[in-house]
Amino acid sequence: MPTIKEIKAIAKDRAVVLPKKAKKADMIHILQEQEGNNPCYATKQCNIDVCLWYKDCQKAIK
């Protein structure tokens, strides 16, 4: 499960600016959009198990 710190590091590596007070799900949605994917993290609208966020997403849904 990626931490906020890890998510921010991924964003920095990708040169993506995240809002300072964004929630974890919002940060991941921004990164998903940057990847060209549907921002579906924790929305029950995804079944793509090769997604970087999939395992954490399934935990967030429950």
PDB file of C-alpha atoms in Angstrom:
ATOM      1  CA  MET A   1       0.000   0.000   0.000  1.00  0.00           C
ATOM      2  CA  PRO A   2       1.683   3.224  -1.092  1.00  0.00           C
ATOM      3  CA  THR A   3       2.043   5.900   1.545  1.00  0.00           C
ATOM      4  CA  ILE A   4       1.408   9.588   0.943  1.00  0.00           C
ATOM      5  CA  LYS A   5       5.177  10.081   0.899  1.00  0.00           C
ATOM      6  CA  GLU A   6       5.586   7.392  -1.783  1.00  0.00           C
ATOM      7  CA  ILE A   7       2.766   8.872  -3.867  1.00  0.00           C
ATOM      8  CA  LYS A   8       4.399  12.296  -3.698  1.00  0.00           C
ATOM      9  CA  ALA A   9       7.727  10.738  -4.736  1.00  0.00           C
ATOM     10  CA  ILE A  10       6.070   9.079  -7.748  1.00  0.00           C
ATOM     11  CA  ALA A  11       4.505  12.408  -8.701  1.00  0.00           C
ATOM     12  CA  LYS A  12       7.848  14.175  -8.350  1.00  0.00           C
ATOM     13  CA  ASP A  13       9.566  11.557 -10.545  1.00  0.00           C
ATOM     14  CA  ARG A  14       6.882  12.137 -13.185  1.00  0.00           C
ATOM     15  CA  ALA A  15       7.081  15.934 -12.837  1.00  0.00           C
ATOM     16  CA  VAL A  16       3.427  16.053 -11.743  1.00  0.00           C
ATOM     17  CA  VAL A  17       2.461  18.826  -9.346  1.00  0.00           C
ATOM     18  CA  LEU A  18      -0.010  17.711  -6.701  1.00  0.00           C
ATOM     19  CA  PRO A  19      -2.170  20.096  -4.655  1.00  0.00           C
ATOM     20  CA  LYS A  20      -0.700  20.621  -1.183  1.00  0.00           C
ATOM     21  CA  LYS A  21      -3.817  19.593   0.740  1.00  0.00           C
ATOM     22  CA  ALA A  22      -5.054  16.814  -1.566  1.00  0.00           C
ATOM     23  CA  LYS A  23      -6.368  13.575  -0.119  1.00  0.00           C
ATOM     24  CA  LYS A  24      -4.654  10.306  -1.015  1.00  0.00           C
ATOM     25  CA  ALA A  25      -7.399   9.285  -3.459  1.00  0.00           C
ATOM     26  CA  ASP A  26      -7.274  12.685  -5.177  1.00  0.00           C
ATOM     27  CA  MET A  27      -3.498  12.432  -5.611  1.00  0.00           C
ATOM     28  CA  ILE A  28      -3.837   8.966  -7.116  1.00  0.00           C
ATOM     29  CA  HIS A  29      -6.623  10.170  -9.439  1.00  0.00           C
ATOM     30  CA  ILE A  30      -4.306  12.896 -10.729  1.00  0.00           C
ATOM     31  CA  LEU A  31      -1.552  10.340 -11.352  1.00  0.00           C
ATOM     32  CA  GLN A  32      -3.995   7.958 -13.046  1.00  0.00           C
ATOM     33  CA  GLU A  33      -5.101  10.739 -15.404  1.00  0.00           C
ATOM     34  CA  GLN A  34      -1.460  11.592 -16.114  1.00  0.00           C
ATOM     35  CA  GLU A  35      -0.922   7.916 -17.039  1.00  0.00           C
ATOM     36  CA  GLY A  36      -3.788   8.206 -19.510  1.00  0.00           C
ATOM     37  CA  ASN A  37      -6.064   6.018 -17.395  1.00  0.00           C
ATOM     38  CA  ASN A  38      -9.507   6.455 -15.923  1.00  0.00           C
ATOM     39  CA  PRO A  39      -9.239   8.045 -12.443  1.00  0.00           C
ATOM     40  CA  CYS A  40     -11.019   5.130 -10.821  1.00  0.00           C
ATOM     41  CA  TYR A  41      -9.048   4.609  -7.591  1.00  0.00           C
ATOM     42  CA  ALA A  42     -11.399   3.540  -4.758  1.00  0.00           C
ATOM     43  CA  THR A  43     -14.542   4.027  -6.859  1.00  0.00           C
ATOM     44  CA  LYS A  44     -15.517   0.374  -7.539  1.00  0.00           C
ATOM     45  CA  GLN A  45     -15.317   1.123 -11.274  1.00  0.00           C
ATOM     46  CA  CYS A  46     -12.181  -0.841 -12.056  1.00  0.00           C
ATOM     47  CA  ASN A  47     -11.149  -4.411 -12.677  1.00  0.00           C
ATOM     48  CA  ILE A  48      -7.686  -3.837 -14.125  1.00  0.00           C
ATOM     49  CA  ASP A  49      -5.517  -5.879 -11.781  1.00  0.00           C
ATOM     50  CA  VAL A  50      -2.250  -4.782 -13.427  1.00  0.00           C
ATOM     51  CA  CYS A  51      -2.796  -1.196 -12.299  1.00  0.00           C
ATOM     52  CA  LEU A  52      -0.093   0.194 -10.013  1.00  0.00           C
ATOM     53  CA  TRP A  53      -2.774   1.148  -7.489  1.00  0.00           C
ATOM     54  CA  TYR A  54      -4.961  -1.992  -7.716  1.00  0.00           C
ATOM     55  CA  LYS A  55      -4.131  -3.696  -4.402  1.00  0.00           C
ATOM     56  CA  ASP A  56      -4.427  -0.486  -2.418  1.00  0.00           C
ATOM     57  CA  CYS A  57      -7.587   0.396  -4.325  1.00  0.00           C
ATOM     58  CA  GLN A  58      -9.278  -2.853  -3.355  1.00  0.00           C
ATOM     59  CA  LYS A  59      -8.422  -2.227   0.305  1.00  0.00           C
ATOM     60  CA  ALA A  60      -9.749   1.337   0.083  1.00  0.00           C
ATOM     61  CA  ILE A  61     -13.053   0.114  -1.325  1.00  0.00           C
ATOM     62  CA  LYS A  62     -13.694  -2.210   1.613  1.00  0.00           C
TER      63      LYS A  62
END
